[in-house]
Amino acid sequence: MVLFTPQMKLQSILIFSVASDIRLFACTILLGMGLQNCNPVFAQQTTVSGVVKDAATGELMIGANVSYGNSPYGAVTNQYGFFSVTLPSNPDSLKISYVGYQPFFLTDLNSQSFPLVVSLSASQTLNEIVVKAPIEEKVAGRITLSIAQIKSIPALLGEADVLKALGLIPGVATGNEGTAGLYVRGGTPDQNLILLDEAPVYNATHLGGFFSVFNPNSLKSVSLYKGAFPARFGGGLSSIIDLTMKDGNKKKFAGEIGLGLLNQNLTLEGPIIKDKASFIVSGRISTLGLSSLIKPKASKMGSGEYFSYRFYDFNAKFNYQLSKTDQLYLSLYNGYDYFKNSEWQNIRGIREGTGTGLSWGNTTATARYSKIISDQLFGRAALIYSNYDSSFKTDFNQYNEEEERLDKFYRNTNTKVRDYTFKLQLEHFPAPWLTLKYGTDVTVHSFRPFRLQSNYQLSGELPKSEPIIGIQTDAYVETSTTLRRFQADVGLRYSVYQVKKSHFQYPEPRVGLSWSLPQNWALRGSYSVMNQYVHLLSNNGLGLSADAWVPSTGKVPPANARQFSLGAYKSFPKANVDISVEMYEKKLKRLIDYPDGLGFSGLLADSWDDKVEKNGLGRVKGLEVMIARKVGKLNGWISYTLSKSERRFENINDTKWFPLKYDRRHNLSITWNFELGTRWRLSSNFVYQTGHAITLPIAAIQIQDQLYPQLVYGDRNNGRLPAYHRLDLGVTRSLVTKRDRQAKLNFGLYNAYNRANPLYYDFGTSGGFNGTPLEFTSTQSSLFPILPYISYSIKF
Amino acid sequence: MKFQQLFLSLLILHLISACQEREVELELPYSGDRLVISCNLKASEPVKVEVSQTFRPLGIVPSNTRVSGATVSLTKNNQTTIVLSPDGKGSYLSDTVVEAGAEYVVQVIMKGFPSAESLPVKVPDAKPDFSYKIRKNVKGQNNPNIPQDLVSLYFSDDKMPEKYHLVSFSMHYEREARSSYWTSDDSFTSTEESCFAGFSDRSGGSSNELFLFRNECMPKPGNPVSFSLEVAAGRLDTSNNSIGQFFLEYADKARMRVANISQEWFMLAQSENRQPKGVDHFVQAPQETYTNVKNGYGVVYASNETSIDIDL
């Protein structure tokens, strides 16, 4: 007698599922070859298309679900809130839903207008069920974070930060304490392509890297692609971070004021023409008097020192609905940081001053036009401008007692990269199980990495200042196929890049697979090839202005990454809990790095591509686990990553593999919120990371005639700092003012148990005089102790 | 409810575990004992090689790391080899003078250590060919309250085949000699790190600050390389009262050293200059320590030097 155990039953279901899905997948291939009569599901079809909006604000909603019955076929609204779904001839109704909103059921589909406009209303119990955890897409490696979640995470000095929030996602490691640079799946921050309304942002940090330039109040959605990259994206080896700005309230005038320790911010939005045109402007400026925190040093002896620092960022977006099917968008971003240090002394009536200044910033602009061409075809075109420049200035001035200038020397070093891009894309929904996207991008890059201005003679060779022009042309096709429980996102991107006399062209295949199994299980897999045509020369990972973007050259060809991932996903609907496990392997080639003994300024020459270490290899592998509870009074997620990221260069460590500096073997974060009634929310964030790799001395020597012994450093990254861990606690109090305005008071503690996380070790000597023995010392430096924060925001 | 309990348990667990802060000691890997060779092959002077050994980069620096009893040999132009005589204190000597233009290899064999051997080092062919001028009492760009003279060196460009040079000034006072000079902005305005390097040594029993540079970075032909010399030093006279009174003591003379040097010396100086110190570690990784010794550490370099006393 044969007994069927539950496991055997599950196995038999799986076998049948596999057989069925393989048949359907084969059918897809045939369909792709033009055999349309292979469609096994729908004989007669009805297409419904339209846009989904927030009923209260008129904001287009990205990622809203459109479904009917228990069918696996449906649609998700795109970046413009558009959906198109082709249905069996007479479905009962269509369900349009979005987490945190009341679902909308559409009946009598045949009599609906085109395009359909669906307005969703927020749930009455919004405070409890608003999404507070990352939403993973069906396909592996794609995650979306809600702005509400980002704002609810306790943060350094209370500054909600988009990039730091992404650092709590599996597969994403962070760099130095407090910094916003992300190391996604063993990559480096320059391998992240950050897009703000499709415009690339080359330096996304304020305050030397301590927080990002993105103002959460101006954003609608934040998506991270760390694998299974859609073919429409290209240019970032390790990740694509896609940020979409809010459109602006189309119903009524509204605003928000925020007061924080680091900055003050103001957001205004409202209709220009009700339900047709709207705007949003949002800006942040550094706290007035922030500079005075760095106390000026002065003395009565006629000398002094002065520091000043300030930053700002400004977002604006305007949109205008030309007709029911046509819409225009204009997005702007501008943000800069300025730092200056001046020293002066007054001797015998002559006043001499020296100054050092740093500034860096981005400007982006995006003009977009979208059109619903038919019920199955959506088109969009975009003109994009992006500019990043940074400057390092030094000057020397001399004045007499009459304040007449006697002398002036100055030297300015500027680096700049400027992009002009045109994008055209069509989205085609020919069948309920198939979505096609195809398009082309043309980008003209203008690099001016080494521009020098000075009024004194330089004896060395002057860096040239002519811009380097690179032209990148991309074409892509992206298909998304859903066949019962199987979803396949298959795409191909083809890039052609021309710079000076060098010409590169590479195909980039992309595959993302998802297979839904019974009992809310799903299997996922992906394969992606990415190429990156720009390189960052930087003296550190801080995001300071001392960096320069340079194009690939004949000597330093574009870097390449190939990534494979496989994972499983399980959902527990009753508990609102999702668990995902994913492993990945990534191979990188044609990487660059600094040679031993050469710093950033040594690279500031046209011959940089002779000086850097090139043709480096990278290998990364990892396992990611995420447990998330998206909704409920207690919500949040646990993220764990086990990973190893290594590099190999011919002239570093005798061609041996060595760990990437921010290779973190273990990376754990626990982020949760607890809604305490309707007014209070408690939140916490705990991070544990293996200490980053450092280069340690392996011996000491005393050389003839030298005063002090020298340390002999070993192989690059031959040691590690102790583990980094930190707990942040936060409390949010929701308030209603006398004038019935909603306000929020946030306060909490960063590094609540005052862990002295090591930032770096300094090795040196002490003693050696007055009879004391000369001794080696190793000093640990830490950055942030326990730091309380408080911020207040009010909506009107 | 179970999920909430799980979250709360995890929170309490990590609060408790995190509170157990403990001292963390770095375990520095020690590469093992190796020989360290130090040698400046000065043209026309007897050979002197110093041999020491590596030691652990932790704790008290050993007072004596010199290695006695080694066999140290010097090979010239890959042909003749002489064995140096030990002085018993870690120095190995020979009366043979270093020949300008020759190429030397130093080899050290010592029981218990891997044999160490330097890469070939070429002694500069000639002494530097230059003239100099002095301008008295110029206004200094640094420390303008200290009297300064400007020394301008005019190198004969066509007679400068060497790529690396050294200039140093030592101001001689009644009781001491000290290096106190500045490169003039008129001649060395570039700060490219591949051009210049500072180096400190204690040859001759006093501390010296040396300025090393590449001739690629020198001013155009006809333009001098200039240095501001501090010709006086601030002193405190406490003979009349305990608070004391500052006065200037003028130097008797300045000794100028100008040399053509081998690339190895410049590389050593650059390697030291580039090592991060203090907060530098935040943004810069330590640099590989320069050595031209196989199976060991240290540097063998060469120079061809002129020394001139300048009356002040």
Coordinates of C-alpha atoms in Angstrom, one line a residue, chain B residues 57-196:
Chain B
P57 CA 54.8 46.7 15.0
L58 CA 53.4 46.7 18.6
G59 CA 54.6 47.8 22.0
I60 CA 58.0 49.2 22.8
V61 CA 60.4 49.7 19.9
P62 CA 63.5 47.6 20.5
S63 CA 66.5 49.7 21.3
N64 CA 68.8 47.7 19.1
T65 CA 67.6 45.9 16.0
R66 CA 71.0 45.8 14.3
V67 CA 72.3 42.5 13.0
S68 CA 75.9 41.6 13.6
G69 CA 77.7 38.6 12.1
A70 CA 76.1 38.8 8.7
T71 CA 78.0 38.3 5.5
V72 CA 77.6 41.5 3.4
S73 CA 78.9 41.7 -0.1
L74 CA 78.8 44.4 -2.7
T75 CA 78.8 43.6 -6.4
K76 CA 79.8 46.3 -8.9
N77 CA 78.6 46.3 -12.5
N78 CA 77.7 42.6 -12.0
Q79 CA 81.4 41.8 -12.2
T80 CA 83.5 42.4 -9.1
T81 CA 82.3 41.5 -5.6
I82 CA 83.8 42.6 -2.4
V83 CA 82.9 41.4 1.1
L84 CA 82.4 44.2 3.7
S85 CA 84.0 44.1 7.1
P86 CA 81.6 44.2 10.1
D87 CA 82.2 46.7 12.9
G88 CA 80.3 44.5 15.3
K89 CA 77.5 47.0 15.7
G90 CA 75.5 46.2 12.6
S91 CA 77.5 48.3 10.2
Y92 CA 79.5 46.8 7.4
L93 CA 82.4 48.9 5.9
S94 CA 84.9 48.9 3.1
D95 CA 87.7 51.3 2.2
T96 CA 86.7 50.9 -1.4
V97 CA 85.1 54.1 -2.6
V98 CA 81.9 54.2 -4.5
E99 CA 82.4 54.9 -8.2
A100 CA 80.2 57.4 -10.0
G101 CA 78.2 55.9 -12.8
A102 CA 78.7 52.3 -11.5
E103 CA 75.9 50.0 -10.7
Y104 CA 75.9 48.2 -7.4
V105 CA 74.0 45.3 -5.7
V106 CA 74.1 44.6 -2.0
Q107 CA 73.7 41.1 -0.7
V108 CA 73.3 40.0 2.9
I109 CA 73.4 36.5 4.2
M110 CA 72.7 35.7 7.8
K111 CA 71.8 32.5 9.5
G112 CA 68.2 32.4 10.6
F113 CA 67.0 34.9 8.0
P114 CA 66.1 34.6 4.3
S115 CA 69.1 36.0 2.3
A116 CA 68.3 39.5 1.2
E117 CA 69.6 41.2 -2.0
S118 CA 69.0 44.7 -3.3
L119 CA 68.0 45.4 -6.9
P120 CA 70.8 47.1 -8.9
V121 CA 71.3 50.7 -8.0
K122 CA 73.1 53.1 -10.3
V123 CA 75.2 55.9 -8.8
P124 CA 74.6 59.2 -10.5
D125 CA 77.3 59.9 -13.1
A126 CA 78.2 63.4 -11.9
K127 CA 77.8 66.0 -9.3
P128 CA 75.1 68.6 -10.0
D129 CA 76.3 71.5 -12.1
F130 CA 74.9 74.7 -10.9
S131 CA 75.6 78.3 -9.8
Y132 CA 73.8 80.3 -7.1
K133 CA 73.0 83.8 -6.0
I134 CA 72.0 85.2 -2.7
R135 CA 69.6 88.1 -2.0
K136 CA 69.9 89.4 1.5
N137 CA 67.0 90.3 3.7
V138 CA 64.1 89.3 1.6
K139 CA 60.5 89.3 2.9
G140 CA 59.7 85.7 3.6
Q141 CA 56.5 84.2 2.4
N142 CA 56.4 82.0 5.5
N143 CA 57.5 83.2 8.9
P144 CA 57.9 86.8 7.7
N145 CA 59.0 88.0 11.1
I146 CA 62.2 86.0 10.9
P147 CA 65.0 87.5 8.8
Q148 CA 65.5 85.6 5.6
D149 CA 67.8 85.4 2.7
L150 CA 66.9 84.1 -0.7
V151 CA 69.2 81.5 -2.3
S152 CA 68.6 80.9 -6.0
L153 CA 70.2 77.9 -7.7
Y154 CA 70.7 78.0 -11.5
F155 CA 71.1 74.5 -12.8
S156 CA 72.8 73.9 -16.1
D157 CA 69.9 72.2 -17.8
D158 CA 71.9 70.5 -20.5
K159 CA 74.1 68.9 -17.9
M160 CA 71.3 67.5 -15.8
P161 CA 70.8 64.0 -17.1
E162 CA 69.7 62.8 -13.7
K163 CA 66.1 62.8 -13.0
Y164 CA 66.2 63.3 -9.2
H165 CA 67.8 65.8 -7.0
L166 CA 68.3 66.9 -3.4
V167 CA 68.8 70.3 -1.9
S168 CA 69.2 70.9 1.8
F169 CA 70.4 73.8 4.0
S170 CA 71.7 73.5 7.5
M171 CA 72.1 76.8 9.5
H172 CA 75.0 76.7 11.9
Y173 CA 74.6 78.5 15.2
E174 CA 76.9 78.6 18.2
R175 CA 75.5 75.5 19.8
E176 CA 73.5 73.7 17.1
A177 CA 72.8 73.2 13.5
R178 CA 69.2 73.3 12.2
S179 CA 67.4 73.0 8.9
S180 CA 65.0 76.0 8.5
Y181 CA 64.2 77.0 4.9
W182 CA 61.3 77.2 2.6
T183 CA 60.9 76.6 -1.1
S184 CA 60.1 79.8 -2.8
D185 CA 56.7 80.0 -4.4
D186 CA 58.4 81.7 -7.4
S187 CA 60.1 78.5 -8.4
F188 CA 58.1 75.6 -6.9
T189 CA 54.5 76.5 -7.2
S190 CA 53.2 73.1 -8.3
T191 CA 52.1 70.8 -5.6
E192 CA 51.8 67.7 -7.7
E193 CA 52.7 64.9 -5.4
S194 CA 54.8 63.1 -8.0
C195 CA 57.2 66.1 -8.2
F196 CA 58.5 66.7 -4.7

